[in-house]
mmCIF file of C-alpha atoms in Angstrom:
data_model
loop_
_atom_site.group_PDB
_atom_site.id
_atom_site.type_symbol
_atom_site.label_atom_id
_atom_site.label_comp_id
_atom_site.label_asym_id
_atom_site.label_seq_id
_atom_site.Cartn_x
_atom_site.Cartn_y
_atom_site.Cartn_z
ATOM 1 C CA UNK A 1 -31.093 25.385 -131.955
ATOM 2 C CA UNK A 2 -33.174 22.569 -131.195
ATOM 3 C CA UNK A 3 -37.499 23.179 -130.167
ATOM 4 C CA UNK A 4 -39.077 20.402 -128.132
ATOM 5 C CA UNK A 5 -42.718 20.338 -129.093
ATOM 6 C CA UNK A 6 -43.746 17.290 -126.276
ATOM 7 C CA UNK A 7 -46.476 15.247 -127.445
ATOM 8 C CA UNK A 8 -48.812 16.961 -124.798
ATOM 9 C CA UNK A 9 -48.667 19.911 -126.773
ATOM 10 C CA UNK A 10 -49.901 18.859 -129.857
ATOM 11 C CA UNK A 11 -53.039 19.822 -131.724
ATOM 12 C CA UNK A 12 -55.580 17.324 -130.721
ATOM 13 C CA UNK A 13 -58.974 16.279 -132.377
ATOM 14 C CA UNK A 14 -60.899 12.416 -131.278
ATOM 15 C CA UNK A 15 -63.083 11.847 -133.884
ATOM 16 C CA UNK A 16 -64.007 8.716 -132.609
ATOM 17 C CA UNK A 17 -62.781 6.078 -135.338
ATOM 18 C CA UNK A 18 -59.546 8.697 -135.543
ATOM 19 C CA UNK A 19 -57.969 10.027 -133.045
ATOM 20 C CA UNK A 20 -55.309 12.485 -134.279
ATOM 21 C CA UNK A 21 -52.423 14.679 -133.015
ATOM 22 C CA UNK A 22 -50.858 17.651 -135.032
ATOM 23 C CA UNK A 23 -47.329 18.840 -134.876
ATOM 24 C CA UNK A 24 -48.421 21.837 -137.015
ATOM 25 C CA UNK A 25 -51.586 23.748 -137.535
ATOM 26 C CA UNK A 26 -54.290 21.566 -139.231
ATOM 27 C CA UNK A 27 -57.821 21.667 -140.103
ATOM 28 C CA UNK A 28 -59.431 22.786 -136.531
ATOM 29 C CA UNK A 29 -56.523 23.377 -134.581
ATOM 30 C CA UNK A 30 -54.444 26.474 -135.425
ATOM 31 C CA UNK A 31 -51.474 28.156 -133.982
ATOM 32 C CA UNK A 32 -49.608 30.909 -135.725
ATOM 33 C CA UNK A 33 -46.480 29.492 -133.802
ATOM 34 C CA UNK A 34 -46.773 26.199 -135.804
ATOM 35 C CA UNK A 35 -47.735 26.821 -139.442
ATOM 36 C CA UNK A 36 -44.776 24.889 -140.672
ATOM 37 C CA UNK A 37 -41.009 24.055 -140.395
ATOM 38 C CA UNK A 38 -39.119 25.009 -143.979
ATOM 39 C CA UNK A 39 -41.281 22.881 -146.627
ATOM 40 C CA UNK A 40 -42.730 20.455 -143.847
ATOM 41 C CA UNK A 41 -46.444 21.652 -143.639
ATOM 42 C CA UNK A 42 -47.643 18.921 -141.821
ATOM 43 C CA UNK A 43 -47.137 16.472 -139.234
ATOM 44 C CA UNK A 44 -50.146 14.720 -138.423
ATOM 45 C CA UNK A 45 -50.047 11.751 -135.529
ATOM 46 C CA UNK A 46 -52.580 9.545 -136.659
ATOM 47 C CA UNK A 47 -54.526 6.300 -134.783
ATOM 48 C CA UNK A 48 -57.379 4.862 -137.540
ATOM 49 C CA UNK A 49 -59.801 2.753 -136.061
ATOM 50 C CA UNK A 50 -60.256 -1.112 -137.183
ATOM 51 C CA UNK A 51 -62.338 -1.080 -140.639
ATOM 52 C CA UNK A 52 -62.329 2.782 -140.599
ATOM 53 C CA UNK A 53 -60.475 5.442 -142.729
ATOM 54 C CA UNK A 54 -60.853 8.169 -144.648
ATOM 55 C CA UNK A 55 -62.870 8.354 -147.908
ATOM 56 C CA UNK A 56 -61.861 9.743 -150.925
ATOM 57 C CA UNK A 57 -60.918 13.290 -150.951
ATOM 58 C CA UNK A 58 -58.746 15.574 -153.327
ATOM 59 C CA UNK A 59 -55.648 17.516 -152.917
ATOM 60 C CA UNK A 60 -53.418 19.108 -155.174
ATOM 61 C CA UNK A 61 -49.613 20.436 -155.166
ATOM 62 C CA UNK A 62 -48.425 19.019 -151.934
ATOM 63 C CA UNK A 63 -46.306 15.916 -151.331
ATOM 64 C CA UNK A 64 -47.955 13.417 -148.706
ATOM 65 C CA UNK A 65 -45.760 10.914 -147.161
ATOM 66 C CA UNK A 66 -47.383 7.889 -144.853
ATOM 67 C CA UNK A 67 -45.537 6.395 -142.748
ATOM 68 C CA UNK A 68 -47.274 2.966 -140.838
ATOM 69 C CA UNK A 69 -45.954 2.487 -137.196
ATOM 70 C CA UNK A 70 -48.194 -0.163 -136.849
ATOM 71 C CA UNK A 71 -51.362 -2.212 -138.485
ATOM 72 C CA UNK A 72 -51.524 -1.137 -142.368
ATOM 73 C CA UNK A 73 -53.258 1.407 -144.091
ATOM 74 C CA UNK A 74 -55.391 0.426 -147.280
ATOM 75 C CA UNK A 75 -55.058 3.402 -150.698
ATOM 76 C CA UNK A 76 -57.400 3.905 -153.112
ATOM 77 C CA UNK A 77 -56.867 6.765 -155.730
ATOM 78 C CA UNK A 78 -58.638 8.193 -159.074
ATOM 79 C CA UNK A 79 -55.334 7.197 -160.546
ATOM 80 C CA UNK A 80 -56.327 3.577 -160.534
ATOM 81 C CA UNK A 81 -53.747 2.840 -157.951
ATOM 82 C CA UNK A 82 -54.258 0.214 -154.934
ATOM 83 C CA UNK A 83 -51.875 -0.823 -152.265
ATOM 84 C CA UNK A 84 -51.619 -2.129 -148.969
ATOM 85 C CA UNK A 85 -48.622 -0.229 -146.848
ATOM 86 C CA UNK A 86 -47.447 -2.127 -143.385
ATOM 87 C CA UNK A 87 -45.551 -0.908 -140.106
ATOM 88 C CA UNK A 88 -42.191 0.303 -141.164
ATOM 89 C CA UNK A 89 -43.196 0.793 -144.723
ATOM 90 C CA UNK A 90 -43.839 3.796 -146.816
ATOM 91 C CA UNK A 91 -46.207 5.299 -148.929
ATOM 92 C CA UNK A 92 -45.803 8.651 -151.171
ATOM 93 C CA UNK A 93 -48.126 10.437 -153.230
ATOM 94 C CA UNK A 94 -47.357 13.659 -155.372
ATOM 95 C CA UNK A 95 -50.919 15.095 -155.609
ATOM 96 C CA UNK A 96 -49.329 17.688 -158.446
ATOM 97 C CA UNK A 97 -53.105 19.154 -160.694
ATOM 98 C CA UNK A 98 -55.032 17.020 -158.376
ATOM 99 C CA UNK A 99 -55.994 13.610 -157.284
ATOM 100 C CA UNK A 100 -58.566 11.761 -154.830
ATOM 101 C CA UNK A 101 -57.686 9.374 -152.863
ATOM 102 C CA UNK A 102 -58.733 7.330 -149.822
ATOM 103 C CA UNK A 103 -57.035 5.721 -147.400
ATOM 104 C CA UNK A 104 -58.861 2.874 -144.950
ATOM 105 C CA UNK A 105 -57.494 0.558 -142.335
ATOM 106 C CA UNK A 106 -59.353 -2.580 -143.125
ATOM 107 C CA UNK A 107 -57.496 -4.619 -140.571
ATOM 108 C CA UNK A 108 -59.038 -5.843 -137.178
ATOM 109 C CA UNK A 109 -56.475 -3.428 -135.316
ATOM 110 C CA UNK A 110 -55.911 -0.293 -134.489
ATOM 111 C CA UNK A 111 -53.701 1.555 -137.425
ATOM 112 C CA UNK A 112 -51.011 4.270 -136.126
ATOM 113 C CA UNK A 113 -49.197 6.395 -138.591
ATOM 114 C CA UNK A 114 -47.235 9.436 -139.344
ATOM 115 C CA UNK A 115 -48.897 11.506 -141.952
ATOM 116 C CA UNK A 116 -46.666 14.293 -143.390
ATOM 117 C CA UNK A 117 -46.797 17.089 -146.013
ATOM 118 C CA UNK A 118 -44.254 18.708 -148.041
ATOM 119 C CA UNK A 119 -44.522 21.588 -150.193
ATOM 120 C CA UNK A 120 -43.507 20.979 -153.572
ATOM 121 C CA UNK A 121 -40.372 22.479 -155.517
ATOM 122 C CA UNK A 122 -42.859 23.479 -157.912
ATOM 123 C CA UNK A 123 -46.647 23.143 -158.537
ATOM 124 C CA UNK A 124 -48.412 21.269 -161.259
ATOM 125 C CA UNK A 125 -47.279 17.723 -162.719
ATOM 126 C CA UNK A 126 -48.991 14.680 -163.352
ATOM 127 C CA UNK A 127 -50.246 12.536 -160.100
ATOM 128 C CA UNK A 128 -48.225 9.804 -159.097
ATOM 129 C CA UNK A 129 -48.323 7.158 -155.989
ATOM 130 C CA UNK A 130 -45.974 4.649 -154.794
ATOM 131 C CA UNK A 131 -45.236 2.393 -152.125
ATOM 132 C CA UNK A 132 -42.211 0.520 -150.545
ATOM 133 C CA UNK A 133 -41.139 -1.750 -148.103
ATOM 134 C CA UNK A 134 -38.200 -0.659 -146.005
ATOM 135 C CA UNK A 135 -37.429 -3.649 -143.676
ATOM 136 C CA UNK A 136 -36.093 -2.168 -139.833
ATOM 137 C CA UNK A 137 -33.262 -4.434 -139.823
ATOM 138 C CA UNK A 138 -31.621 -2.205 -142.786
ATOM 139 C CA UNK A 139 -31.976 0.757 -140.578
ATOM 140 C CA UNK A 140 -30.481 -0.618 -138.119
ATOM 141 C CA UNK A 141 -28.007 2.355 -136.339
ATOM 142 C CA UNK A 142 -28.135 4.413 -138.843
ATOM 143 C CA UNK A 143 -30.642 6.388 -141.178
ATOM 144 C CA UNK A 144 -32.168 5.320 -144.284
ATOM 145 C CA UNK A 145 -33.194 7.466 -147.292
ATOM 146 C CA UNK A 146 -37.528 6.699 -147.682
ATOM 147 C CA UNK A 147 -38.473 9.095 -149.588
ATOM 148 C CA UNK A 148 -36.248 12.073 -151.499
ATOM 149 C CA UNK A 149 -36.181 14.876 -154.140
ATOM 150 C CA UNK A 150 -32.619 13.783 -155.076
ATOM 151 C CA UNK A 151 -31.703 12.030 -157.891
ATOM 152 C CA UNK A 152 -28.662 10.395 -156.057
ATOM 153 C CA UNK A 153 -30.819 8.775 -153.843
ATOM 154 C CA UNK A 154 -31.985 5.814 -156.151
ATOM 155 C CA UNK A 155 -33.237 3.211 -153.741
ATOM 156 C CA UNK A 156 -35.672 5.625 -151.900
ATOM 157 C CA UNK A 157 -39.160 6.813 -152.775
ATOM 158 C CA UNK A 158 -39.230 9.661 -155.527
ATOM 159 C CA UNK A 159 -40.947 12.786 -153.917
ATOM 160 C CA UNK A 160 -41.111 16.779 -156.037
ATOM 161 C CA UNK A 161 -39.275 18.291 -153.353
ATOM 162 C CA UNK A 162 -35.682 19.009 -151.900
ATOM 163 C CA UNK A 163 -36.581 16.707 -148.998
ATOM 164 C CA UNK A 164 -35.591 13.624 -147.954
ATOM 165 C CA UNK A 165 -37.636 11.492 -145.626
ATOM 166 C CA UNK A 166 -35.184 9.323 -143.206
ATOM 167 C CA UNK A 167 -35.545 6.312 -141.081
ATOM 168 C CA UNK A 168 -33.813 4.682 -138.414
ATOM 169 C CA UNK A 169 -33.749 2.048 -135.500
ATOM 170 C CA UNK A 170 -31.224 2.461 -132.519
ATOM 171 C CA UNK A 171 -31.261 -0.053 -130.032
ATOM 172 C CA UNK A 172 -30.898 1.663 -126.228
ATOM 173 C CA UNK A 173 -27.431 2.985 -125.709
ATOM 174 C CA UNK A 174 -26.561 3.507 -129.591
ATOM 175 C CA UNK A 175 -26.135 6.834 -131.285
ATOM 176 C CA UNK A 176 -26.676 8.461 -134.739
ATOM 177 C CA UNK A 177 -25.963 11.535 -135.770
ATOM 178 C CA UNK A 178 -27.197 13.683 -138.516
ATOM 179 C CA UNK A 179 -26.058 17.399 -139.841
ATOM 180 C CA UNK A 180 -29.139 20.148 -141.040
ATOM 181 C CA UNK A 181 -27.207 22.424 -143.690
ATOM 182 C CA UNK A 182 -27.446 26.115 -143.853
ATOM 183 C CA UNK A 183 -30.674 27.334 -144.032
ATOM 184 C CA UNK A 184 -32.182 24.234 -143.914
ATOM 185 C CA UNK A 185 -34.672 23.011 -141.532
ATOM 186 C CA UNK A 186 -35.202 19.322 -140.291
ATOM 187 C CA UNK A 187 -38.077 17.754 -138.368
ATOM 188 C CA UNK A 188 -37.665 14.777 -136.270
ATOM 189 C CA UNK A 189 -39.954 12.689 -134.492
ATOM 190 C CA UNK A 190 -39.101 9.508 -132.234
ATOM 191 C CA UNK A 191 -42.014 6.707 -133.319
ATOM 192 C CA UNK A 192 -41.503 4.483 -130.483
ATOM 193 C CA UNK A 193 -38.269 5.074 -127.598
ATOM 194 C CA UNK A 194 -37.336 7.608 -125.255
ATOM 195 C CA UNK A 195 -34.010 9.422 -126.897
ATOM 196 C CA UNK A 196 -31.647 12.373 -125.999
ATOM 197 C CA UNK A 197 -30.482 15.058 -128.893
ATOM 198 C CA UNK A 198 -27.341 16.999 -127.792
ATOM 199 C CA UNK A 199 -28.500 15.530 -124.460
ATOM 200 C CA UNK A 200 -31.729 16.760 -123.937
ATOM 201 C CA UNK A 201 -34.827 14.044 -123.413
ATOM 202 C CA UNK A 202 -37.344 13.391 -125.843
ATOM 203 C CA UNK A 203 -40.329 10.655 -125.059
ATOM 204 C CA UNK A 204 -41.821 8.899 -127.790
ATOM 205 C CA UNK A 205 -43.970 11.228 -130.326
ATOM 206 C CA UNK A 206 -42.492 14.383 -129.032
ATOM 207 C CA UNK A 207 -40.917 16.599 -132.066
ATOM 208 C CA UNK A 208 -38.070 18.265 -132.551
ATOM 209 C CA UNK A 209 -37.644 20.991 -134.521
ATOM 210 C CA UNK A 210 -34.115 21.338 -135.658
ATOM 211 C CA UNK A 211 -32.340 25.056 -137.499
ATOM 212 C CA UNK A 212 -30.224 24.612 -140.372
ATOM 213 C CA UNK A 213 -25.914 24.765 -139.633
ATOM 214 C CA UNK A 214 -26.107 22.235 -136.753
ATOM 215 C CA UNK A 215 -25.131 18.370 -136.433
ATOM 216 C CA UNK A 216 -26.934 16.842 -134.016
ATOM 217 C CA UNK A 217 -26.261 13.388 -131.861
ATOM 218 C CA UNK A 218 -29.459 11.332 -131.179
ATOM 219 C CA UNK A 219 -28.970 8.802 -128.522
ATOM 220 C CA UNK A 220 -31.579 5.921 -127.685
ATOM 221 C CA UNK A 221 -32.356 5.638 -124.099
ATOM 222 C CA UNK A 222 -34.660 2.748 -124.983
ATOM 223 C CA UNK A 223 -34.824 0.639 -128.313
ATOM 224 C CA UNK A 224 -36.367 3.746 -131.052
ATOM 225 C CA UNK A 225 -37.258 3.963 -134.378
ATOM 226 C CA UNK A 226 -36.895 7.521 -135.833
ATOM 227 C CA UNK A 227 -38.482 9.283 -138.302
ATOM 228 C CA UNK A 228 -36.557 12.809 -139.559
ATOM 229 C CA UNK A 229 -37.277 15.361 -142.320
ATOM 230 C CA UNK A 230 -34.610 17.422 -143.704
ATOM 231 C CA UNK A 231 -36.002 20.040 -146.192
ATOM 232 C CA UNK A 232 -35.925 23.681 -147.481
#
């Protein structure tokens, strides 16, 4: 089973320096439809202003991934931690018994990222951050590990969760395929490039929500990048 949520659909809130889109229910905009897929809480669209962000705030027991489409995105935390993240590159954060953070674009452009949450395997643990570059030309036809809860996958981003955050670039006319195990649920989202799964259409920043015991083939109809959540 595959669920097109198209972009249109999304949550929406203009804030003025953000202007934000919500693949799940967040903050203001609820729908009892869209609490969730599996683990994945949220799925937050983001476009940050030029010298704009958010200031600090706290969470606690969740696992946020950023992922920068374009511009960069500037973190601060109560951990000590700076960093500077760039389009195509990754951030995590495991917010375990709490942590602030902030996270500002300083640059002169318009920042555009994919914010997401994952429930943790468990609650509590100390607060960690990290960052990564993942250059597109590794990713190039076929998905990339980011971020995982795996121990196998070494090279990717270490996250508290059975997750794994993937990444790939397809040039138009090239496919990828990827399977969702039993009773597993995967989230995917094309960042830029019109694509087909199993056929059907998706425009850029339209979701799909796929059901565990399915492989599914993604074909670009333009030059994509992909972003695609398998989890619990």
């Amino acid at each position: 089973m595959i669920e097109k949520r198209t972009f249109e659909s999304l949550g929406h809130a203009d804030h003025g320096w953000l202007n934000a889109r919500h693949h799940f229910s967040f903050a203001n905009y609820y729908d009892p439809e869209r609490m969730g897929w599996g683990a994945i809480r949220v799925w937050n669209d983001d476009e940050i202003g030029p010298n704009s962000g958010f200031p600090p705030h706290p969470h606690k027991d969740m696992e946020i991934i950023t992922y920068v489409r374009s511009g960069a995105i500037t973190h601060q935390d109560s951990m000590g931690n700076t960093g500077r993240t760039g389009a195509g590159d990754v951030q995590v954060m495991s917010a375990g018994t709490g942590v602030r953070h902030a996270e500002y674009n300083l640059e002169s452009e318009t920042t555009t990222l994919f914010q997401i949450w994952i429930m943790p395997r468990a609650s509590g643990g100390a607060p960690s951050w990290g960052a990564k570059p993942f250059p597109k030309g590794e990713r190039s036809g076929k998905f990339v590990t980011l971020a995982s809860g795996f121990a196998e996958d070494s090279d990717a981003l270490p996250i508290r969760a059975d997750a794994r955050v993937l990444g790939a670039t397809i040039k138009a006319g090239e496919s990828v395929t990827h399977s969702v195990g039993e009773g597993r649920h995967a989230y995917l989202v094309p960042a830029v490039g019109k694509i087909t799964i199993d056929g059907e259409p998706f425009n850029a920043r339209d979701g799909a929500a796929l059901s565990g015991g399915q492989t599914v083939t993604i074909t670009a109809i333009e030059d994509a990048e992909i972003v695609l959540v398998d989890s619990e």
